[in-house]
């Protein structure tokens, strides 16, 4: 991930990608890590809660949502999902 990208930039993109009228989506920053040896990158960790208003989400549905969101983040911010 490009170091200049902020926690808020990614947070806004995550919320935008997961936004849905059918879901309660809660995204909170959890951790930022930047190695002293490698100042060219940083790790951002978020806690994501996805709840459908009327039913239980399947593992495949959640995985598809997270995969789509991750692909967008990777493209827009030169990030890597780990």
Short mmCIF file of the C-alpha atoms (twelve columns), coordinates in Angstrom:
data_MODEL
# 
_entry.id   MODEL 
# 
loop_
_atom_site.group_PDB 
_atom_site.id 
_atom_site.type_symbol 
_atom_site.label_atom_id 
_atom_site.label_alt_id 
_atom_site.label_comp_id 
_atom_site.label_asym_id 
_atom_site.label_seq_id 
_atom_site.Cartn_x 
_atom_site.Cartn_y 
_atom_site.Cartn_z 
_atom_site.pdbx_PDB_model_num 
ATOM 1  C CA . UNK A 1  0.000   0.000   0.000  1 
ATOM 2  C CA . UNK A 2  1.195   3.461   -0.815 1 
ATOM 3  C CA . UNK A 3  2.290   5.110   2.433  1 
ATOM 4  C CA . UNK A 4  0.530   8.407   1.637  1 
ATOM 5  C CA . UNK A 5  -2.867  6.675   1.623  1 
ATOM 6  C CA . UNK A 6  -4.610  7.413   4.909  1 
ATOM 7  C CA . UNK A 7  -6.617  5.168   7.192  1 
ATOM 8  C CA . UNK A 8  -9.634  7.355   6.399  1 
ATOM 9  C CA . UNK A 9  -9.168  7.031   2.619  1 
ATOM 10 C CA . UNK A 10 -9.351  3.250   2.842  1 
ATOM 11 C CA . UNK A 11 -12.104 3.315   5.474  1 
ATOM 12 C CA . UNK A 12 -14.317 5.446   3.224  1 
ATOM 13 C CA . UNK A 13 -13.719 3.141   0.258  1 
ATOM 14 C CA . UNK A 14 -14.486 0.025   2.330  1 
ATOM 15 C CA . UNK A 15 -17.769 1.552   3.543  1 
ATOM 16 C CA . UNK A 16 -18.667 2.647   0.016  1 
ATOM 17 C CA . UNK A 17 -18.003 -0.806  -1.445 1 
ATOM 18 C CA . UNK A 18 -19.977 -2.664  1.237  1 
ATOM 19 C CA . UNK A 19 -22.863 -0.187  1.467  1 
ATOM 20 C CA . UNK A 20 -26.290 -1.746  0.944  1 
ATOM 21 C CA . UNK A 21 -29.887 -1.007  1.929  1 
ATOM 22 C CA . UNK A 22 -30.256 -4.657  2.941  1 
ATOM 23 C CA . UNK A 23 -27.243 -4.762  5.260  1 
ATOM 24 C CA . UNK A 24 -26.074 -3.248  8.488  1 
ATOM 25 C CA . UNK A 25 -22.389 -2.548  7.845  1 
ATOM 26 C CA . UNK A 26 -20.014 -1.505  10.623 1 
ATOM 27 C CA . UNK A 27 -16.381 -0.848  9.758  1 
ATOM 28 C CA . UNK A 28 -13.946 0.250   12.443 1 
ATOM 29 C CA . UNK A 29 -10.196 0.753   12.232 1 
ATOM 30 C CA . UNK A 30 -8.366  -1.777  14.375 1 
ATOM 31 C CA . UNK A 31 -4.622  -1.308  13.817 1 
ATOM 32 C CA . UNK A 32 -1.968  0.531   11.814 1 
ATOM 33 C CA . UNK A 33 1.494   -0.998  11.521 1 
ATOM 34 C CA . UNK A 34 4.485   0.568   9.809  1 
ATOM 35 C CA . UNK A 35 7.819   -1.196  10.031 1 
ATOM 36 C CA . UNK A 36 10.825  0.854   11.054 1 
ATOM 37 C CA . UNK A 37 12.919  -1.044  8.497  1 
ATOM 38 C CA . UNK A 38 10.489  -0.652  5.576  1 
ATOM 39 C CA . UNK A 39 9.072   2.858   5.442  1 
ATOM 40 C CA . UNK A 40 7.623   2.295   1.947  1 
ATOM 41 C CA . UNK A 41 4.525   0.436   3.134  1 
ATOM 42 C CA . UNK A 42 2.135   0.043   6.046  1 
ATOM 43 C CA . UNK A 43 -0.515  -2.424  7.195  1 
ATOM 44 C CA . UNK A 44 -4.040  -1.248  7.993  1 
ATOM 45 C CA . UNK A 45 -6.430  -3.570  9.809  1 
ATOM 46 C CA . UNK A 46 -10.185 -3.080  10.008 1 
ATOM 47 C CA . UNK A 47 -12.969 -4.913  11.833 1 
ATOM 48 C CA . UNK A 48 -15.960 -5.428  9.533  1 
ATOM 49 C CA . UNK A 49 -19.412 -6.499  10.693 1 
ATOM 50 C CA . UNK A 50 -21.995 -7.423  8.057  1 
ATOM 51 C CA . UNK A 51 -25.564 -8.207  9.101  1 
ATOM 52 C CA . UNK A 52 -28.524 -8.728  6.801  1 
ATOM 53 C CA . UNK A 53 -31.738 -7.183  8.148  1 
ATOM 54 C CA . UNK A 54 -33.896 -10.280 7.669  1 
ATOM 55 C CA . UNK A 55 -31.735 -13.376 7.353  1 
ATOM 56 C CA . UNK A 56 -28.388 -14.969 8.020  1 
ATOM 57 C CA . UNK A 57 -25.702 -14.320 5.399  1 
ATOM 58 C CA . UNK A 58 -23.969 -17.352 3.952  1 
ATOM 59 C CA . UNK A 59 -20.218 -17.762 3.992  1 
ATOM 60 C CA . UNK A 60 -20.161 -17.507 0.191  1 
ATOM 61 C CA . UNK A 61 -22.126 -14.233 0.240  1 
ATOM 62 C CA . UNK A 62 -19.774 -12.678 2.783  1 
ATOM 63 C CA . UNK A 63 -16.694 -13.959 0.950  1 
ATOM 64 C CA . UNK A 64 -17.993 -12.507 -2.331 1 
ATOM 65 C CA . UNK A 65 -18.615 -9.113  -0.699 1 
ATOM 66 C CA . UNK A 66 -15.170 -9.041  0.934  1 
ATOM 67 C CA . UNK A 67 -13.460 -10.234 -2.266 1 
ATOM 68 C CA . UNK A 68 -15.172 -7.503  -4.321 1 
ATOM 69 C CA . UNK A 69 -14.318 -4.835  -1.764 1 
ATOM 70 C CA . UNK A 70 -10.711 -6.046  -1.576 1 
ATOM 71 C CA . UNK A 71 -10.330 -5.977  -5.364 1 
ATOM 72 C CA . UNK A 72 -11.500 -2.362  -5.413 1 
ATOM 73 C CA . UNK A 73 -9.106  -1.378  -2.614 1 
ATOM 74 C CA . UNK A 74 -6.220  -3.194  -4.311 1 
ATOM 75 C CA . UNK A 75 -6.917  -1.389  -7.595 1 
ATOM 76 C CA . UNK A 76 -7.540  2.101   -6.175 1 
ATOM 77 C CA . UNK A 77 -4.746  2.151   -3.585 1 
ATOM 78 C CA . UNK A 78 -2.151  -0.311  -4.900 1 
ATOM 79 C CA . UNK A 79 -2.869  -2.380  -1.814 1 
ATOM 80 C CA . UNK A 80 -2.462  -6.075  -1.093 1 
ATOM 81 C CA . UNK A 81 -4.910  -8.045  1.016  1 
ATOM 82 C CA . UNK A 82 -3.168  -10.210 3.576  1 
# 
